[in-house]
mmCIF file of C-alpha atoms and ligand atoms in Angstrom:
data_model
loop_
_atom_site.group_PDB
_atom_site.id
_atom_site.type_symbol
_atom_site.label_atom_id
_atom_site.label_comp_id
_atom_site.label_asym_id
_atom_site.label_seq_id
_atom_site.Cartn_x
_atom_site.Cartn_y
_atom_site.Cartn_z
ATOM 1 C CA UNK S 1 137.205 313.272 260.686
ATOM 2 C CA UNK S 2 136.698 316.608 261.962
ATOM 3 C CA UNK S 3 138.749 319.351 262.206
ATOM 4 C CA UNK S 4 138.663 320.932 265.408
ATOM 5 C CA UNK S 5 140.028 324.364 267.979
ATOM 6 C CA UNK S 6 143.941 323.972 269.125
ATOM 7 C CA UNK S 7 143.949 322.440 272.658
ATOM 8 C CA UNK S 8 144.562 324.663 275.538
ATOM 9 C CA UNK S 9 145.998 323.022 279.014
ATOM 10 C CA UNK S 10 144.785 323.982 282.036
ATOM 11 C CA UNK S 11 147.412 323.575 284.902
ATOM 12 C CA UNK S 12 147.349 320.135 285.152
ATOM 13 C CA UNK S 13 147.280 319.236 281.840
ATOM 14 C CA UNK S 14 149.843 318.151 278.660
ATOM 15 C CA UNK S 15 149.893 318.660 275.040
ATOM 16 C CA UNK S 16 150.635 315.791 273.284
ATOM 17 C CA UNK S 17 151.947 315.178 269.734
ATOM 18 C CA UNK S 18 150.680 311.703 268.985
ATOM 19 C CA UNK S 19 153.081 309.734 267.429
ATOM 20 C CA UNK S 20 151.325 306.113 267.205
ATOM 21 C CA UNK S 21 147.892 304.874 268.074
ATOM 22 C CA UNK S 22 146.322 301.555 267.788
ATOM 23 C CA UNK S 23 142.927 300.818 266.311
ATOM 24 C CA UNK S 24 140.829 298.701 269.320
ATOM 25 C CA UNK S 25 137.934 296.008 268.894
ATOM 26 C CA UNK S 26 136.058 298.596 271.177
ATOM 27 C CA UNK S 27 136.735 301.391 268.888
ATOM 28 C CA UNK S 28 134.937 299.176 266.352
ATOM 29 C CA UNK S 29 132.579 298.581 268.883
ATOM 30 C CA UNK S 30 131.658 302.386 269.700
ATOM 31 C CA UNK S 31 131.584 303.140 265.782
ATOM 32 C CA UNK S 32 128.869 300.063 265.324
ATOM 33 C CA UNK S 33 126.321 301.096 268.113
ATOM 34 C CA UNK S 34 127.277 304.765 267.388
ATOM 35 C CA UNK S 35 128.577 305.723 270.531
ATOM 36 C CA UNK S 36 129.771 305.141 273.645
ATOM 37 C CA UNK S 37 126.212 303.353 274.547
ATOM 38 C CA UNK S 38 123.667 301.717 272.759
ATOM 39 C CA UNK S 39 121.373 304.965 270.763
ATOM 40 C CA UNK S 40 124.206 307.286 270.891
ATOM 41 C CA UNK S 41 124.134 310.221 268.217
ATOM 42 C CA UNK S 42 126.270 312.592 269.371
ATOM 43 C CA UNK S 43 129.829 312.830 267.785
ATOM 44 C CA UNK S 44 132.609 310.677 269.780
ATOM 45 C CA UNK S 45 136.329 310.818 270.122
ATOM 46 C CA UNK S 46 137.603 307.659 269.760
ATOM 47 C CA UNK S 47 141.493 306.428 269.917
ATOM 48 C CA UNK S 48 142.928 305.283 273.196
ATOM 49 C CA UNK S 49 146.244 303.072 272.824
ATOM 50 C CA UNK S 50 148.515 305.921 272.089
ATOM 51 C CA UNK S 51 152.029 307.089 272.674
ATOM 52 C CA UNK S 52 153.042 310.444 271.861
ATOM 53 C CA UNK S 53 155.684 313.453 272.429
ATOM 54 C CA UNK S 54 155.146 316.003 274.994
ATOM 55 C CA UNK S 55 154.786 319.425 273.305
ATOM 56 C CA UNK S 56 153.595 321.313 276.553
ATOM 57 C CA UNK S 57 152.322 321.447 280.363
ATOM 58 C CA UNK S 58 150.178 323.284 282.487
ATOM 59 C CA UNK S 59 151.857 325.132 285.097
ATOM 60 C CA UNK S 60 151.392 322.949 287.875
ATOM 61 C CA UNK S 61 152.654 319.522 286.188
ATOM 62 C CA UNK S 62 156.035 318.050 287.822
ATOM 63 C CA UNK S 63 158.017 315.691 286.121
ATOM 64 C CA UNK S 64 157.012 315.704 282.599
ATOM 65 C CA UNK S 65 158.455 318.271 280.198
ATOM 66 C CA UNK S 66 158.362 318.930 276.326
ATOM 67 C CA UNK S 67 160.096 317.119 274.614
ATOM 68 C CA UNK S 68 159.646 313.652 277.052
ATOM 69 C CA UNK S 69 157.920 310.222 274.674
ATOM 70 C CA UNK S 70 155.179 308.644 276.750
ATOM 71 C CA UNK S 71 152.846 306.442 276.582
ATOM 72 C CA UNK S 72 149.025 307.338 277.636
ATOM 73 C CA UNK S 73 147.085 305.217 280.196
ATOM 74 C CA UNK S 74 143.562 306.185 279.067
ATOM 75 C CA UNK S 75 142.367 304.053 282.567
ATOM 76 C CA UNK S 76 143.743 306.951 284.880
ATOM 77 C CA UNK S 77 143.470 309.895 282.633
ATOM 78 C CA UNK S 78 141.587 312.415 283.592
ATOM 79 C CA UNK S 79 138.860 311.850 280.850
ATOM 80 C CA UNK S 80 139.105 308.691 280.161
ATOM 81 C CA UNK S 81 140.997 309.507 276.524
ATOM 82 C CA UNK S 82 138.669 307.602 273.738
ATOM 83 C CA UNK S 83 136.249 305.678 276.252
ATOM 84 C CA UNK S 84 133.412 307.900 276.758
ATOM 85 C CA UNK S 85 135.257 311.334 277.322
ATOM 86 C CA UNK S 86 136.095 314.642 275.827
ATOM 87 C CA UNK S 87 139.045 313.391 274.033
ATOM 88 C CA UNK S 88 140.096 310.740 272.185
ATOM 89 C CA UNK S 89 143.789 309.741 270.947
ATOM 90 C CA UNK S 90 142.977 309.685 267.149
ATOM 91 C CA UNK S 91 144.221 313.140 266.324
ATOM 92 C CA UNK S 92 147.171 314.762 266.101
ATOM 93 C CA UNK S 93 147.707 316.977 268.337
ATOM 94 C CA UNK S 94 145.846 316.051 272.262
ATOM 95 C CA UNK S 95 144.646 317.688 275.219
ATOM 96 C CA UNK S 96 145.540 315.247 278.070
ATOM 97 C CA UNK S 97 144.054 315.780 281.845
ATOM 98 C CA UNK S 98 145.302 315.264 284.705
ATOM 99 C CA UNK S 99 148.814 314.706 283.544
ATOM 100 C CA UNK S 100 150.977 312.697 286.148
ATOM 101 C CA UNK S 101 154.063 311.178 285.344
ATOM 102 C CA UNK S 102 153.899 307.433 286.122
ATOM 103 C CA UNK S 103 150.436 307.176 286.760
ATOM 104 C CA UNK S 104 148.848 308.482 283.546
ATOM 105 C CA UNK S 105 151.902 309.205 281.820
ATOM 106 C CA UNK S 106 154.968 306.903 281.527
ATOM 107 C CA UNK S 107 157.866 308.393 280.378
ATOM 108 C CA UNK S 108 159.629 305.998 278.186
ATOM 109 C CA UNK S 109 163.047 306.059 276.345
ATOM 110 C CA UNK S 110 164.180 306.557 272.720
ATOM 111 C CA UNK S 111 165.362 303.124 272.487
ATOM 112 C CA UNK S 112 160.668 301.868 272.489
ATOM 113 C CA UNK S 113 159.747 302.456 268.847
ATOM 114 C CA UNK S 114 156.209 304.153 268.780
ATOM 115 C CA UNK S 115 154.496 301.009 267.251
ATOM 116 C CA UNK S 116 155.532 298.930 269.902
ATOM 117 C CA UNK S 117 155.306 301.795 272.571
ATOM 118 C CA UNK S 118 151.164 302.038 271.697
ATOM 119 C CA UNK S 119 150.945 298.058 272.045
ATOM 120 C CA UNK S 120 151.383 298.852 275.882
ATOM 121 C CA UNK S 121 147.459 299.213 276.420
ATOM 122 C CA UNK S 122 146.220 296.135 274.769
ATOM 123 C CA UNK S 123 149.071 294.031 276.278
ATOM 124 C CA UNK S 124 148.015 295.308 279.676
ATOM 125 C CA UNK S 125 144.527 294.060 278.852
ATOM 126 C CA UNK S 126 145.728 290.722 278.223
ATOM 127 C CA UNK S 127 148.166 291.008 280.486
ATOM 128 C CA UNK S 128 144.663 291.324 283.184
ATOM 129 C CA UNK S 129 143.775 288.703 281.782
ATOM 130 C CA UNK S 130 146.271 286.082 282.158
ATOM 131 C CA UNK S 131 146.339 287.532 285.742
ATOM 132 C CA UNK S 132 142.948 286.037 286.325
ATOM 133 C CA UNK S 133 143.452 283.323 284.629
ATOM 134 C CA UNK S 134 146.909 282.213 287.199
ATOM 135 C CA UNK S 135 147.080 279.554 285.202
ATOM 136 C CA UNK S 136 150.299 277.394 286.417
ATOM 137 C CA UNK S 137 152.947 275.879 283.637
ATOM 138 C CA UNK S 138 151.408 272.336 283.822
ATOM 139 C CA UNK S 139 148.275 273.378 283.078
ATOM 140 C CA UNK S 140 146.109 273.024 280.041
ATOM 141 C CA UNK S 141 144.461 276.313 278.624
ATOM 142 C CA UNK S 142 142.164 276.758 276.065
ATOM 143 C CA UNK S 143 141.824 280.382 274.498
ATOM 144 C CA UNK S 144 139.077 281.527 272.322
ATOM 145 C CA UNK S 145 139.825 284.178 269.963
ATOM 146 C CA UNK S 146 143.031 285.046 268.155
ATOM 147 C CA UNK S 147 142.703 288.823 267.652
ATOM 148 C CA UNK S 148 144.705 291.792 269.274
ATOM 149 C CA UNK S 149 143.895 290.836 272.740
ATOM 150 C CA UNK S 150 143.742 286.849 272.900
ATOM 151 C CA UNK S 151 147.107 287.291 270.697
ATOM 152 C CA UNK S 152 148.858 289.293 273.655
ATOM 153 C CA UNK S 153 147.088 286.099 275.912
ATOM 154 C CA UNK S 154 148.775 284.052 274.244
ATOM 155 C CA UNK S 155 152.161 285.851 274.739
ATOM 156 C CA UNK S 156 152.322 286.036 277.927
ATOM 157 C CA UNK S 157 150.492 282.862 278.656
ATOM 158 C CA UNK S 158 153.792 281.564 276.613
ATOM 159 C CA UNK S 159 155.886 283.671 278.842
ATOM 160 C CA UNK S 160 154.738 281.813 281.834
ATOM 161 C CA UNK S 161 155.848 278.928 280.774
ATOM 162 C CA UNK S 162 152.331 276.855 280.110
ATOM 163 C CA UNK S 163 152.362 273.769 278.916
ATOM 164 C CA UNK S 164 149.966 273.330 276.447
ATOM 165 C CA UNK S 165 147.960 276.788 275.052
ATOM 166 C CA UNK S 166 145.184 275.956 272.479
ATOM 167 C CA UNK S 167 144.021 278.414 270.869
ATOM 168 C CA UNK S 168 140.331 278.217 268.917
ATOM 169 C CA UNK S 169 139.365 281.038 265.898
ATOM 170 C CA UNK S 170 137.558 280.894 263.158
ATOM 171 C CA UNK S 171 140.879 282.661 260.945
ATOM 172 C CA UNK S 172 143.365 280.339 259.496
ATOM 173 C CA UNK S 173 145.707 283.535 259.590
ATOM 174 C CA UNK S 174 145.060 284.830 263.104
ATOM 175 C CA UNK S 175 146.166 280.999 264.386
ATOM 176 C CA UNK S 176 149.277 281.130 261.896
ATOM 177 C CA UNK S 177 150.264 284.516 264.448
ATOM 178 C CA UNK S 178 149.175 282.371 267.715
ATOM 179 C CA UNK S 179 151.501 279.848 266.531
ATOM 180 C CA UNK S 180 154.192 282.142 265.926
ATOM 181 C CA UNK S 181 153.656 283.810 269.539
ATOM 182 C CA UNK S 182 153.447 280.256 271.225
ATOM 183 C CA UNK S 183 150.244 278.407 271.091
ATOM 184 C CA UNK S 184 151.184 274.578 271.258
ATOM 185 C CA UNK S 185 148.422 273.531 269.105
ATOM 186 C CA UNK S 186 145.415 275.152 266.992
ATOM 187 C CA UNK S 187 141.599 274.235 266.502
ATOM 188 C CA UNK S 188 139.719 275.971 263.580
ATOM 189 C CA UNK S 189 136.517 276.829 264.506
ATOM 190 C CA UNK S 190 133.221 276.651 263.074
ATOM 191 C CA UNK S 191 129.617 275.907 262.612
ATOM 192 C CA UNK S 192 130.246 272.286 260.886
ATOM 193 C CA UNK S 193 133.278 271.567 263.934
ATOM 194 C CA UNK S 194 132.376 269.593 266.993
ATOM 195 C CA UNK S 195 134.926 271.530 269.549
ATOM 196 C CA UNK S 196 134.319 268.860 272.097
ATOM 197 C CA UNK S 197 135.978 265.766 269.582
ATOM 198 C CA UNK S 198 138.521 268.613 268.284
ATOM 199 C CA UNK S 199 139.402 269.120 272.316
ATOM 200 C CA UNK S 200 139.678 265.707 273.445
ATOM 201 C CA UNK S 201 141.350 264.643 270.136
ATOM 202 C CA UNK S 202 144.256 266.958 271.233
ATOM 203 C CA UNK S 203 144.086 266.845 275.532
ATOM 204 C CA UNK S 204 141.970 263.931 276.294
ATOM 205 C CA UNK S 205 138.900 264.220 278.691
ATOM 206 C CA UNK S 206 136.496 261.888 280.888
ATOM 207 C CA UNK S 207 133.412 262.136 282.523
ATOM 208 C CA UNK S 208 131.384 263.607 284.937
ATOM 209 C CA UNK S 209 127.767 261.556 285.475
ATOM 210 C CA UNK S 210 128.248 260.290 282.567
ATOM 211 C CA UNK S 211 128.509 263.527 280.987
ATOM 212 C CA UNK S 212 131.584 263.589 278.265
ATOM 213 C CA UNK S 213 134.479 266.423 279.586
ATOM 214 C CA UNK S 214 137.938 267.797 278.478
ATOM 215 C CA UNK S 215 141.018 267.882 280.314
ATOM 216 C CA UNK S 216 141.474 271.477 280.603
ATOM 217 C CA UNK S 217 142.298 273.108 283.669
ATOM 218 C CA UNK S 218 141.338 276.967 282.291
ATOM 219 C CA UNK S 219 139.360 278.393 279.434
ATOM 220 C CA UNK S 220 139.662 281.842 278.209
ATOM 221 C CA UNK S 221 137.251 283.778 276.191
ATOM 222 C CA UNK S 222 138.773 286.553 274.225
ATOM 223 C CA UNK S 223 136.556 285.823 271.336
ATOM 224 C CA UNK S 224 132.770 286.963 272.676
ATOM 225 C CA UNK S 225 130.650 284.732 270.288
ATOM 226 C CA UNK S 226 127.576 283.677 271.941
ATOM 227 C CA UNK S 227 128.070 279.953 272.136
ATOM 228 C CA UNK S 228 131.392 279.571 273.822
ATOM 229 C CA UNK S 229 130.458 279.844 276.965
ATOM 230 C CA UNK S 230 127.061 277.672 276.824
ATOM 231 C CA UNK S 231 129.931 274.940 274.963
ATOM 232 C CA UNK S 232 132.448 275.649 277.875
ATOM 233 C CA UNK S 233 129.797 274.931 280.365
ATOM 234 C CA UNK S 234 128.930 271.604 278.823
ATOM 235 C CA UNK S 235 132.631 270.453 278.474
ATOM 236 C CA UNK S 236 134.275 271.674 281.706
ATOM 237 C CA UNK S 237 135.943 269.178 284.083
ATOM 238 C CA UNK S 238 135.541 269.151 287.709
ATOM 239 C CA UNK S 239 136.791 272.451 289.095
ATOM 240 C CA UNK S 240 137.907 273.805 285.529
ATOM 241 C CA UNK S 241 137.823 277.938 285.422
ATOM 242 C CA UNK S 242 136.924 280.120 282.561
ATOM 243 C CA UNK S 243 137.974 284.057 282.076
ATOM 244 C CA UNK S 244 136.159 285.742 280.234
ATOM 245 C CA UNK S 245 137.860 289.409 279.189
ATOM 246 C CA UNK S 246 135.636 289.648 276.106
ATOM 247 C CA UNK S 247 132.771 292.258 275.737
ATOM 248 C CA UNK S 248 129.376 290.516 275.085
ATOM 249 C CA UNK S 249 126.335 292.436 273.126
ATOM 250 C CA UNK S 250 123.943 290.451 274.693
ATOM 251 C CA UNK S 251 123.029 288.185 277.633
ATOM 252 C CA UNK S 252 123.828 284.429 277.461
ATOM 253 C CA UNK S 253 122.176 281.450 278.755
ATOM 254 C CA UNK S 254 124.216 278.950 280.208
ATOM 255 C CA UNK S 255 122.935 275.764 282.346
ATOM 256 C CA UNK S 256 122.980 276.083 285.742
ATOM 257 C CA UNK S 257 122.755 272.581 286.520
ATOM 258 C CA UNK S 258 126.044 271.209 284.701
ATOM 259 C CA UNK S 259 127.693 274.263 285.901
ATOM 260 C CA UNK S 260 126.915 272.560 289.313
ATOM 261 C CA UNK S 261 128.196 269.309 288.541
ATOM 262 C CA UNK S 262 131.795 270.363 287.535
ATOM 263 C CA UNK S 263 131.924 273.166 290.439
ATOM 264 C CA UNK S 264 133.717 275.601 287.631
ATOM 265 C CA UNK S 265 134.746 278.830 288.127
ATOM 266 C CA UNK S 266 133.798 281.842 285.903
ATOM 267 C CA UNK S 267 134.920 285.147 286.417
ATOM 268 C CA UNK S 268 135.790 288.058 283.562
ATOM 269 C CA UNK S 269 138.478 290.427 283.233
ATOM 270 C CA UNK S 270 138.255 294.619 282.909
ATOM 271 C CA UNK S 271 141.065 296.059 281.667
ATOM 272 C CA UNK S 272 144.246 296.658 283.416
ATOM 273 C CA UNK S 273 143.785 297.695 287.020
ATOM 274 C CA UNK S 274 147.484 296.639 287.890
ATOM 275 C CA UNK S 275 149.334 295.995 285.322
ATOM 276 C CA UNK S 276 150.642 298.964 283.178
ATOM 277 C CA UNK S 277 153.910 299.909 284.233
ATOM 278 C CA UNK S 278 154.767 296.260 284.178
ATOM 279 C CA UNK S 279 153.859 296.005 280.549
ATOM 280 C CA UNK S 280 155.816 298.784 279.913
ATOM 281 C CA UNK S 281 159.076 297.756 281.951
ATOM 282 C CA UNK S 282 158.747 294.138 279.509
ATOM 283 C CA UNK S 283 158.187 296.385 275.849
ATOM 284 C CA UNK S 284 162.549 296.587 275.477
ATOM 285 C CA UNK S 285 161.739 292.434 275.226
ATOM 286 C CA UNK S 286 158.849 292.100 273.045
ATOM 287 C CA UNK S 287 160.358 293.778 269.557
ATOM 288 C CA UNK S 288 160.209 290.019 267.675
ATOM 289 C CA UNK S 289 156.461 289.958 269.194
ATOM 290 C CA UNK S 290 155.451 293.480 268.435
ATOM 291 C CA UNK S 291 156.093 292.540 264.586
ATOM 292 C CA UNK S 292 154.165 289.640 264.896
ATOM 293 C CA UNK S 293 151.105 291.503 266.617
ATOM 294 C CA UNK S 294 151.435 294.415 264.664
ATOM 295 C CA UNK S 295 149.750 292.732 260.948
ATOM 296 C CA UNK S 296 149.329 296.620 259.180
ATOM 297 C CA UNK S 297 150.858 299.964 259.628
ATOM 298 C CA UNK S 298 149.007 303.226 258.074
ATOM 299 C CA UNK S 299 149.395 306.753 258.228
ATOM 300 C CA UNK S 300 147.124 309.222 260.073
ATOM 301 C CA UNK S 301 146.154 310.469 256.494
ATOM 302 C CA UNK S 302 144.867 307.376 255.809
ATOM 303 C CA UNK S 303 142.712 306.589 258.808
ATOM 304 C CA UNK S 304 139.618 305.032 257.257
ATOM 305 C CA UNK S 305 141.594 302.262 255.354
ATOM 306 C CA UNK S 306 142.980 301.303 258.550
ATOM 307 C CA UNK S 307 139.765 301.230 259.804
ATOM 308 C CA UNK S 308 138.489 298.900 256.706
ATOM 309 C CA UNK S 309 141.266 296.710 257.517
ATOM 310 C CA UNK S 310 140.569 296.816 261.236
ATOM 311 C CA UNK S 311 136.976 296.151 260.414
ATOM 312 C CA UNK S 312 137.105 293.446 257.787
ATOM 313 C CA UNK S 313 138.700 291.163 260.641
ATOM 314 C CA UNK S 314 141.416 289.854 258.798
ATOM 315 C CA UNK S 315 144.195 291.513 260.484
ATOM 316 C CA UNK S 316 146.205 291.496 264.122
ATOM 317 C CA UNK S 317 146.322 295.099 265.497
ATOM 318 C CA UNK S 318 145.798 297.373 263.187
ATOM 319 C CA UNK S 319 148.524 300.243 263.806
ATOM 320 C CA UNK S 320 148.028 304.738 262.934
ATOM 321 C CA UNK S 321 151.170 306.415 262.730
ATOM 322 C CA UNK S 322 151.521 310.081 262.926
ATOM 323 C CA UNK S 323 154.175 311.770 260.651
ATOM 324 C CA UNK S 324 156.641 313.898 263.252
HETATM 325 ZN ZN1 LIG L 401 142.199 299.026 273.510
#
């Protein structure tokens, strides 16, 4: 934590009084390899699902004026606010580039509390995601991973009206909050589980050339561990898909040739090229899920036992509130 010069706007810019910002598994990612890449030393600002309170603008800003609550799209900022730029959202008080009122900023009204307000960004990423995914509401879905993100999956998978949603983590806890948001049934995973007998125990499954499968239509992999996909692979049926929005450290191998048998799909998903400003026109519905996502609350003063929480793994989204 470093104290730093007051932000000056240039014309185009804000100042913004941050109000609320959410810890991110890629903040914990950038503090592990030390940077924004693999080998970085140099200091970064880090902090990027925010909502704040205008305090000022640059002269040639329209639209926005002090005073206004919005919520920061760190995608179409000018630097890219905690991913690799100048700034990042885990301060106080923010210089914010490029400041355009429904495109980086989104104005929103007093009636969004600030913890929900900051969920916008991770809900758009799993928002992407489900986007991908198109499953339809008879389908079967499996989701790996029951943190922030594959938690907002699984809202708005449940919002669509699937069927049947399981949901696979290691954390007893994290699929007690699936549950709550929707999932139809939970596997725990593990080294000593077989996830193809847990699978077919709860959806069924055939065959392909001889080869044993599950019925599941669509597989999503918020959850990044290095043998999901090999195991989706093995277990897909004929023309199953599989998103995958989580961030892998390393390559995977997967088998080519049973990939060609089932004719599956694989694609990923990159954060939020669409979605924001629907995410934020469906927040005034999602207070009863916002509680549920939000697991711990802490003040700005006490950043780095947020940051334990965030990192021990035993949490939802991990929330930094700013006193006002
Ligand atoms: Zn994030």
């Amino acid at each position: 934590m470093d104290d730093v010069a007051e932000p000056v706007p240039g014309p185009a810019d804000a100042i913004i009084d941050i109000a609320a910002c959410g810890i991110c598994g890629t903040d914990l990612t950038f503090i592990a390899r030390g940077g924004f890449r693999d080998g970085d030393t140099a200091p970064m600002r880090i902090g990027h699902e925010a909502v704040g309170r205008i305090r000022s603008v640059g002269s040639d800003v329209a639209g926005l004026t002090p005073g206004m609550r919005v919520i920061l799209n760190p995608q179409t900022a000018g630097s890219v606010i905690g991913n690799g730029g100048p700034e990042g959202a885990f301060t106080d008080r923010l210089l914010f580039r490029e400041a355009i009122a429904g495109k980086t900023l989104y104005p929103i009204g007093h009636d969004i509390p600030d913890a929900l307000a900051a969920l916008a960004e991770p809900l758009a990423v799993s928002l992407h995601s489900v986007n991908r995914a198109d499953p339809k509401p008879h389908e079967t879905v499996v989701l790996f991973g029951a943190g922030p993100i594959g938690l907002g999956i699984v809202l708005w998978l449940h919002r669509r009206g699937v069927a049947r949603l399981i949901v696979v983590d290691q954390n007893p806890k994290r699929l007690e909050w699936a549950k709550s948001l929707g999932a139809t049934d939970v596997v725990v995973a593990g080294a000593d589980r077989d996830l193809l007998a847990d699978l077919r125990a709860i959806c069924g499954g055939g065959e392909i050339f001889g080869m044993p499968v599950v019925d599941v239509d669509c597989f999503i992999d918020a959850a990044g561990a290095p043998p999901i996909v090999p195991q989706v692979v093995a277990m897909a049926k004929t023309g199953a898909r599989l998103v995958i929005p989580a961030s892998y450290k390393k390559p995977v191998t997967i088998d080519l040739r049973r990939l060609l048998m089932s004719e599956m799909t694989i694609t990923t998903a990159m954060g939020y090229p669409t979605e924001f400003a629907e995410v934020i026109a469906t927040l005034p519905e999602l207070t009863r899920e916002a509680d549920l996502l939000i697991s711990h609350s802490y003040d700005f003063a006490d950043f780095f036992d947020a940051l334990a929480v965030a990192q021990s793994g035993d949490c939802a989204k991990v929330m930094v509130t700013f006193p006002s």
